[in-house]
Short mmCIF file of C-alpha atoms and ligand atoms in Angstrom, two decimals:
data_model
loop_
_atom_site.label_atom_id
_atom_site.label_comp_id
_atom_site.label_asym_id
_atom_site.label_seq_id
_atom_site.Cartn_x
_atom_site.Cartn_y
_atom_site.Cartn_z
CA MET A 9 -2.18 11.60 18.47
CA ALA A 10 -3.31 14.06 15.80
CA HIS A 11 -1.58 13.71 12.43
CA ASP A 12 -0.26 16.51 10.28
CA ARG A 13 -3.23 17.56 8.12
CA SER A 14 -0.97 19.27 5.64
CA VAL A 15 0.77 16.14 4.35
CA ALA A 16 -0.83 13.18 2.65
CA SER A 17 1.10 10.18 3.96
CA PRO A 18 1.64 7.08 1.79
CA GLU A 19 -0.87 5.24 4.02
CA TYR A 20 -3.49 7.96 3.50
CA LEU A 21 -2.88 8.04 -0.27
CA ARG A 22 -3.26 4.27 -0.50
CA ALA A 23 -6.33 4.16 1.75
CA LEU A 24 -8.31 6.89 -0.03
CA PRO A 25 -11.30 5.56 -1.99
CA LYS A 26 -10.44 5.42 -5.70
CA ALA A 27 -12.31 5.72 -8.96
CA GLU A 28 -10.42 5.13 -12.16
CA PHE A 29 -11.30 5.65 -15.79
CA HIS A 30 -8.19 4.53 -17.62
CA CYS A 31 -7.23 0.92 -17.03
CA HIS A 32 -6.91 -1.82 -19.66
CA LEU A 33 -8.14 -5.36 -18.97
CA GLU A 34 -5.37 -6.89 -21.08
CA GLY A 35 -2.79 -4.71 -19.35
CA SER A 36 -4.05 -5.99 -15.98
CA VAL A 37 -2.93 -9.61 -16.38
CA PRO A 38 -0.19 -10.44 -13.84
CA ALA A 39 2.89 -11.94 -15.53
CA THR A 40 2.44 -15.29 -13.79
CA THR A 41 -1.19 -15.44 -14.99
CA ALA A 42 -0.15 -14.54 -18.54
CA VAL A 43 2.34 -17.42 -18.56
CA SER A 44 -0.26 -19.89 -17.23
CA LEU A 45 -2.92 -18.69 -19.68
CA ALA A 46 -0.49 -19.09 -22.59
CA ARG A 47 0.34 -22.62 -21.42
CA ARG A 48 -3.32 -23.56 -20.86
CA ASN A 49 -4.35 -22.20 -24.28
CA GLY A 50 -1.36 -23.37 -26.30
CA VAL A 51 -0.25 -19.83 -27.17
CA LYS A 52 3.43 -18.88 -27.41
CA LEU A 53 4.78 -15.82 -25.57
CA ARG A 54 8.26 -14.39 -26.19
CA THR A 55 9.31 -15.92 -22.86
CA ALA A 56 7.76 -18.29 -20.32
CA ASP A 57 9.66 -16.56 -17.52
CA PRO A 58 7.26 -14.23 -15.66
CA ASP A 59 10.19 -12.24 -14.29
CA VAL A 60 11.24 -11.33 -17.82
CA LEU A 61 7.90 -11.05 -19.62
CA TYR A 62 7.17 -7.45 -18.53
CA GLN A 63 10.68 -6.12 -19.04
CA PHE A 64 10.64 -3.52 -21.83
CA ASP A 65 12.36 -0.20 -22.45
CA THR A 66 10.18 1.44 -25.06
CA PHE A 67 6.49 2.05 -25.63
CA GLU A 68 6.59 -0.03 -28.84
CA GLU A 69 8.04 -3.01 -26.95
CA PHE A 70 5.32 -2.56 -24.33
CA LEU A 71 2.62 -2.68 -27.03
CA ASP A 72 4.13 -5.88 -28.46
CA VAL A 73 3.89 -7.51 -25.04
CA TYR A 74 0.34 -6.19 -24.59
CA VAL A 75 -0.77 -7.70 -27.91
CA ALA A 76 0.89 -11.05 -27.10
CA VAL A 77 -0.78 -11.23 -23.68
CA SER A 78 -4.13 -10.32 -25.29
CA ALA A 79 -3.69 -13.29 -27.65
CA ALA A 80 -3.18 -15.61 -24.68
CA MET A 81 -6.76 -14.85 -23.49
CA THR A 82 -8.86 -17.17 -25.64
CA THR A 83 -11.91 -18.27 -23.61
CA PRO A 84 -14.76 -16.54 -21.73
CA ARG A 85 -13.36 -18.11 -18.56
CA ASP A 86 -10.04 -16.29 -19.12
CA PHE A 87 -11.90 -12.98 -19.31
CA ALA A 88 -13.90 -13.78 -16.17
CA GLU A 89 -10.81 -14.73 -14.15
CA VAL A 90 -8.68 -11.78 -15.26
CA ALA A 91 -11.51 -9.31 -14.62
CA TYR A 92 -12.31 -10.76 -11.20
CA ASP A 93 -8.69 -10.89 -10.07
CA CYS A 94 -7.70 -7.40 -11.22
CA LEU A 95 -10.75 -5.76 -9.65
CA THR A 96 -10.52 -7.54 -6.32
CA ASP A 97 -6.73 -6.96 -6.16
CA ALA A 98 -7.18 -3.23 -6.79
CA GLN A 99 -9.95 -3.08 -4.19
CA ARG A 100 -7.74 -4.82 -1.63
CA THR A 101 -4.47 -2.98 -2.30
CA GLY A 102 -5.73 0.50 -3.21
CA ASN A 103 -9.35 0.77 -2.00
CA LEU A 104 -10.70 0.85 -5.56
CA ARG A 105 -14.45 1.53 -5.47
CA TYR A 106 -15.29 2.21 -9.10
CA ARG A 107 -13.59 1.57 -12.43
CA GLU A 108 -14.40 2.06 -16.09
CA MET A 109 -12.17 -0.59 -17.64
CA SER A 110 -11.36 -0.84 -21.33
CA PHE A 111 -10.72 -3.93 -23.39
CA ASN A 112 -9.69 -4.51 -27.01
CA PRO A 113 -12.09 -7.07 -28.58
CA THR A 114 -10.20 -7.09 -31.89
CA ASN A 115 -7.03 -8.27 -30.14
CA HIS A 116 -8.80 -11.60 -29.46
CA PRO A 117 -9.66 -13.01 -32.90
CA SER A 118 -10.57 -16.45 -31.57
CA LEU A 119 -13.56 -15.11 -29.59
CA THR A 120 -16.74 -13.33 -30.64
CA TYR A 121 -17.69 -10.07 -28.91
CA PRO A 122 -20.62 -11.71 -27.04
CA GLN A 123 -18.31 -14.49 -25.80
CA MET A 124 -15.87 -11.94 -24.35
CA LEU A 125 -18.74 -10.01 -22.81
CA GLU A 126 -20.16 -13.15 -21.21
CA GLY A 127 -16.86 -13.82 -19.43
CA LEU A 128 -16.32 -10.20 -18.46
CA LEU A 129 -19.78 -9.72 -16.99
CA ASP A 130 -19.35 -12.89 -14.98
CA GLY A 131 -16.04 -11.57 -13.55
CA LEU A 132 -17.44 -8.09 -12.88
CA ARG A 133 -20.52 -9.38 -11.08
CA SER A 134 -18.56 -11.80 -8.90
CA ALA A 135 -16.04 -9.06 -7.98
CA GLN A 136 -18.86 -6.70 -7.01
CA ALA A 137 -20.65 -9.40 -5.00
CA ASP A 138 -17.47 -10.29 -3.08
CA THR A 139 -15.97 -6.82 -2.48
CA GLY A 140 -18.46 -4.15 -3.54
CA VAL A 141 -16.17 -2.82 -6.28
CA GLU A 142 -18.17 -1.58 -9.27
CA CYS A 143 -16.97 -1.75 -12.85
CA ARG A 144 -18.30 -0.62 -16.23
CA LEU A 145 -16.72 -1.29 -19.59
CA ILE A 146 -15.21 0.73 -22.42
CA VAL A 147 -14.76 -1.01 -25.77
CA ALA A 148 -11.44 0.10 -27.21
CA ILE A 149 -10.61 0.41 -30.89
CA ASN A 150 -7.06 -0.65 -31.78
CA ARG A 151 -5.98 2.29 -33.98
CA GLU A 152 -3.27 0.17 -35.62
CA GLN A 153 -6.07 -1.77 -37.32
CA SER A 154 -8.23 -0.32 -40.09
CA PRO A 155 -11.16 2.10 -39.80
CA SER A 156 -13.43 -0.62 -41.21
CA VAL A 157 -12.44 -2.98 -38.36
CA ALA A 158 -13.37 -0.13 -36.00
CA ARG A 159 -16.74 0.39 -37.70
CA ASP A 160 -17.53 -3.33 -37.51
CA LEU A 161 -16.57 -3.37 -33.84
CA VAL A 162 -18.89 -0.47 -33.00
CA ALA A 163 -21.67 -2.20 -34.97
CA ASP A 164 -21.12 -5.29 -32.81
CA VAL A 165 -21.28 -3.22 -29.61
CA ILE A 166 -24.55 -1.65 -30.74
CA ALA A 167 -26.02 -5.01 -31.77
CA HIS A 168 -25.22 -6.45 -28.32
CA ARG A 169 -26.00 -3.47 -26.07
CA CYS A 170 -25.79 -4.05 -22.34
CA ASP A 171 -25.87 -1.63 -19.42
CA GLU A 172 -22.29 -2.34 -18.36
CA VAL A 173 -20.78 -1.21 -21.67
CA VAL A 174 -20.91 2.56 -21.42
CA ALA A 175 -18.42 3.91 -23.96
CA ILE A 176 -15.97 3.41 -26.75
CA GLY A 177 -12.32 4.42 -26.70
CA ILE A 178 -9.27 4.13 -28.93
CA ASP A 179 -5.76 3.08 -27.99
CA HIS A 180 -2.45 1.61 -29.23
CA ASN A 181 0.11 3.63 -31.16
CA GLU A 182 -0.96 7.22 -31.84
CA ARG A 183 1.57 7.35 -34.65
CA ALA A 184 -0.40 4.64 -36.49
CA GLY A 185 -3.99 5.87 -36.74
CA ALA A 186 -5.05 9.53 -36.70
CA PRO A 187 -8.40 10.50 -35.13
CA ALA A 188 -9.74 11.61 -38.54
CA GLU A 189 -9.75 7.98 -39.70
CA PHE A 190 -12.20 6.95 -36.99
CA VAL A 191 -14.86 9.64 -37.33
CA GLU A 192 -17.48 7.24 -38.68
CA ALA A 193 -17.01 4.72 -35.88
CA TYR A 194 -17.29 7.48 -33.26
CA ARG A 195 -20.34 8.99 -34.97
CA ALA A 196 -22.14 5.63 -34.92
CA ALA A 197 -21.29 5.19 -31.23
CA ALA A 198 -22.56 8.67 -30.35
CA ALA A 199 -25.78 8.10 -32.30
CA ALA A 200 -26.34 4.92 -30.26
CA GLY A 201 -25.94 6.85 -27.00
CA LEU A 202 -22.47 5.54 -26.10
CA HIS A 203 -19.97 7.84 -24.37
CA ARG A 204 -16.61 8.52 -26.03
CA THR A 205 -13.04 8.74 -24.83
CA ALA A 206 -9.71 8.50 -26.71
CA HIS A 207 -6.02 8.00 -26.02
CA ALA A 208 -4.42 11.16 -27.38
CA GLY A 209 -1.44 13.41 -26.74
CA GLU A 210 0.35 10.63 -24.89
CA ARG A 211 3.47 11.06 -27.00
CA GLY A 212 2.03 12.76 -30.07
CA ASP A 213 1.35 16.48 -30.30
CA SER A 214 -1.55 18.61 -29.15
CA GLN A 215 -3.27 18.31 -32.53
CA GLU A 216 -4.14 14.71 -31.57
CA VAL A 217 -5.94 16.01 -28.51
CA ARG A 218 -7.68 18.76 -30.48
CA ASP A 219 -8.77 16.34 -33.23
CA SER A 220 -10.06 13.83 -30.70
CA ILE A 221 -12.23 16.54 -29.15
CA GLU A 222 -13.31 18.26 -32.35
CA LEU A 223 -13.57 15.32 -34.79
CA LEU A 224 -14.42 12.41 -32.52
CA GLY A 225 -16.51 14.37 -30.02
CA VAL A 226 -14.85 12.80 -26.99
CA GLU A 227 -15.83 13.78 -23.47
CA ARG A 228 -12.59 12.52 -21.95
CA ILE A 229 -8.99 12.12 -23.05
CA ASP A 230 -6.76 9.27 -21.87
CA HIS A 231 -3.32 10.74 -21.06
CA GLY A 232 -3.46 14.02 -23.06
CA TYR A 233 -0.15 15.42 -21.78
CA ALA A 234 0.52 17.28 -25.05
CA VAL A 235 -2.40 19.60 -24.29
CA LEU A 236 0.01 21.78 -22.31
CA SER A 237 1.84 22.86 -25.45
CA ASP A 238 -1.30 24.63 -26.74
CA PRO A 239 -2.59 27.31 -24.32
CA ASP A 240 -5.76 27.89 -26.38
CA LEU A 241 -6.57 24.20 -26.19
CA VAL A 242 -6.00 24.23 -22.43
CA THR A 243 -8.50 27.08 -22.16
CA SER A 244 -11.13 25.38 -24.31
CA ALA A 245 -10.66 21.95 -22.67
CA ARG A 246 -11.10 23.63 -19.28
CA SER A 247 -14.22 25.51 -20.28
CA GLU A 248 -15.77 22.50 -22.04
CA GLY A 249 -15.04 20.30 -19.01
CA ILE A 250 -12.96 17.76 -20.94
CA HIS A 251 -11.53 15.30 -18.43
CA PHE A 252 -7.96 13.94 -18.61
CA ALA A 253 -7.46 10.40 -17.29
CA THR A 254 -3.71 10.43 -16.61
CA CYS A 255 -1.28 7.74 -15.45
CA TRP A 256 1.82 8.40 -13.36
CA SER A 257 3.84 5.25 -14.10
CA THR A 258 3.15 5.44 -17.85
CA GLY A 259 4.55 8.99 -17.65
CA LEU A 260 7.67 7.58 -16.02
CA LEU A 261 8.14 5.24 -19.01
CA HIS A 262 7.79 8.17 -21.40
CA HIS A 263 10.21 10.35 -19.42
CA GLY A 264 13.01 7.89 -18.72
CA GLY A 265 11.95 7.49 -15.09
CA ASP A 266 12.15 11.23 -14.27
CA PRO A 267 9.15 12.23 -12.12
CA ALA A 268 9.98 15.94 -12.51
CA ALA A 269 9.20 15.70 -16.23
CA ILE A 270 5.70 14.28 -15.74
CA GLU A 271 3.04 16.73 -16.94
CA ILE A 272 0.27 15.75 -14.47
CA GLY A 273 1.14 18.41 -11.85
CA PRO A 274 1.18 21.24 -14.42
CA MET A 275 -2.12 19.96 -15.87
CA ILE A 276 -3.76 20.16 -12.44
CA ALA A 277 -2.19 23.59 -11.87
CA ALA A 278 -3.64 24.74 -15.22
CA GLY A 279 -7.11 24.04 -13.84
CA LEU A 280 -7.82 21.01 -16.02
CA SER A 281 -10.01 18.18 -14.76
CA VAL A 282 -7.51 15.38 -14.06
CA SER A 283 -7.71 11.93 -12.49
CA ILE A 284 -4.98 9.43 -11.55
CA ASN A 285 -5.23 5.98 -13.12
CA SER A 286 -3.23 2.77 -13.33
CA ASP A 287 -3.36 2.10 -17.14
CA ASP A 288 -1.67 -1.35 -17.33
CA PRO A 289 -0.82 -2.02 -13.67
CA PRO A 290 1.31 -5.20 -13.58
CA MET A 291 2.99 -4.32 -16.88
CA PHE A 292 4.14 -1.02 -15.35
CA ASN A 293 4.83 -2.64 -11.99
CA THR A 294 2.16 -0.57 -10.28
CA ASP A 295 -1.41 -0.58 -8.95
CA ILE A 296 -3.92 2.19 -8.30
CA GLY A 297 -2.78 2.62 -4.69
CA THR A 298 0.86 2.97 -5.76
CA GLU A 299 -0.13 5.49 -8.46
CA PHE A 300 -1.64 7.71 -5.76
CA VAL A 301 1.41 7.29 -3.53
CA LEU A 302 3.78 8.21 -6.37
CA ALA A 303 1.71 11.17 -7.56
CA GLY A 304 0.88 12.38 -4.04
CA GLN A 305 4.47 12.33 -2.87
CA SER A 306 5.99 13.78 -6.04
CA LEU A 307 3.43 16.60 -6.10
CA SER A 308 3.64 17.11 -2.30
CA LEU A 309 -0.13 16.90 -2.01
CA THR A 310 -1.88 17.86 1.20
CA ARG A 311 -4.54 15.51 2.50
CA ASP A 312 -7.29 17.78 1.19
CA GLN A 313 -5.67 17.97 -2.25
CA ALA A 314 -5.23 14.19 -2.34
CA ALA A 315 -8.87 13.66 -1.36
CA ASP A 316 -9.94 16.10 -4.10
CA LEU A 317 -7.83 14.16 -6.59
CA ALA A 318 -9.46 10.89 -5.51
CA ARG A 319 -12.90 12.42 -6.24
CA ALA A 320 -11.78 14.31 -9.33
CA GLY A 321 -13.04 11.92 -11.97
CA LEU A 322 -16.50 11.29 -10.50
CA ASP A 323 -18.03 14.27 -12.27
CA SER A 324 -16.76 12.86 -15.58
CA ALA A 325 -17.75 9.25 -14.94
CA PHE A 326 -19.98 7.72 -17.60
CA VAL A 327 -22.90 7.21 -15.20
CA ASP A 328 -26.31 8.78 -14.71
CA ASP A 329 -26.99 11.44 -12.08
CA THR A 330 -28.36 8.92 -9.55
CA ASP A 331 -25.22 6.80 -9.68
CA ARG A 332 -22.98 9.88 -9.68
CA SER A 333 -24.50 11.27 -6.51
CA ARG A 334 -24.41 7.80 -4.90
CA LEU A 335 -20.68 7.53 -5.69
CA HIS A 336 -20.03 11.04 -4.37
CA LYS A 337 -21.76 10.07 -1.10
CA VAL A 338 -19.75 6.86 -0.77
CA PHE A 339 -16.50 8.78 -1.33
CA ALA A 340 -17.43 11.60 1.06
CA ALA A 341 -18.28 9.13 3.84
CA GLU A 342 -15.13 7.10 3.26
CA ILE A 343 -12.87 10.18 3.25
CA GLU A 344 -14.52 11.48 6.39
CA ARG A 345 -14.01 8.11 8.09
CA LEU A 346 -10.36 8.10 7.07
CA ASP A 347 -9.79 11.63 8.34
CA ARG A 348 -11.40 10.85 11.68
CA GLU A 349 -9.29 7.71 12.01
CA LEU A 350 -6.08 9.59 11.28
CA ASP A 351 -7.00 12.47 13.54
CA GLY A 352 -7.25 10.03 16.39
CA HIS A 353 -11.02 9.74 16.77
CA ASP A 354 -12.82 6.46 17.08
CA PRO A 355 -14.53 6.17 13.67
CA THR A 356 -17.56 4.59 15.33
CA ASP A 357 -18.26 7.38 17.85
N1 HPA H 425 -1.59 3.88 -24.62
C1 HPA H 425 -1.80 3.37 -25.82
N2 HPA H 425 -2.19 2.13 -25.99
C2 HPA H 425 -2.33 1.35 -24.92
C3 HPA H 425 -2.11 1.83 -23.67
C4 HPA H 425 -1.75 3.17 -23.51
O1 HPA H 425 -1.63 3.68 -22.40
N3 HPA H 425 -2.33 0.81 -22.82
C5 HPA H 425 -2.70 -0.24 -23.57
N4 HPA H 425 -2.71 0.08 -24.84
ZN1 ZN H 426 -3.98 3.44 -21.77
#
């Protein structure tokens, strides 16, 4: 039986191939894993009850939990296991094909940058060998720490260059560290050929987004919802091709659970380049498949619109042209297969 082409069903939204650009390693630790890691490494969390650990009402409380869970990851093996598990889970539950995943090295003072990298690369390679999912890395600056910590971190990244680390980013509380403070770190990264993204305009105002673009030279913005309050900035972001890596469930936290208040639909309608991402999946009780189901249903996406959204970030991925066209081909074939399956054709004929 032919299905209604006009509506993207939850099954279709979940089965679409996904590429995501805004997902934090430390925010991807399931609560049960966080509790076992803390026990194994002798680190204290605010509770040993996994059902309670990820209960928070405010963004500040969320960041406290995020920092505590980061501190529970103390060995290369921890990094390998968390990376492997989160990638293979997202592949299995949401057909994740490609991710650029960020991590905060300075949240793990007991490990050197090369030690973290060793574990991460091990996890990434095993996940790709077992499921085909590809992952590159973004080194994130914690803006609540000082600009000199950020400069030292970028120097470390440059001293230990590897193909998988493609960019730097900046996260944590926007109210703590303005973009202007991190110009030097971003300049050094750009000079070394690293791509740049930044969390901005998540709760702060549009000036954060503007400063991230103009002072830090970012190519992408993580979140960026405040852009809508500045029509000139919308116009320039659109013409410069700045990409916005947005997150539905994080928006729910910021808007008291009201999907109608989430800015992602209006950002797409304004012609901005927008992708859907999972941010900190278990901490927000979500995964990349669920993010597409929530966004697709709330925005009443057609199948074609949902497929376009699944491909939307590929043009802004931090990859070379060969990899970009390979990813586009993989996505086109997968979407075509899905459409044929839903329209009642045998996908093998
Ligand atoms: N915003 C700011 N800091 C963060 C986030 C986020 O979405 N996730 C983890 N750290
Ligand atoms: Zn984030």
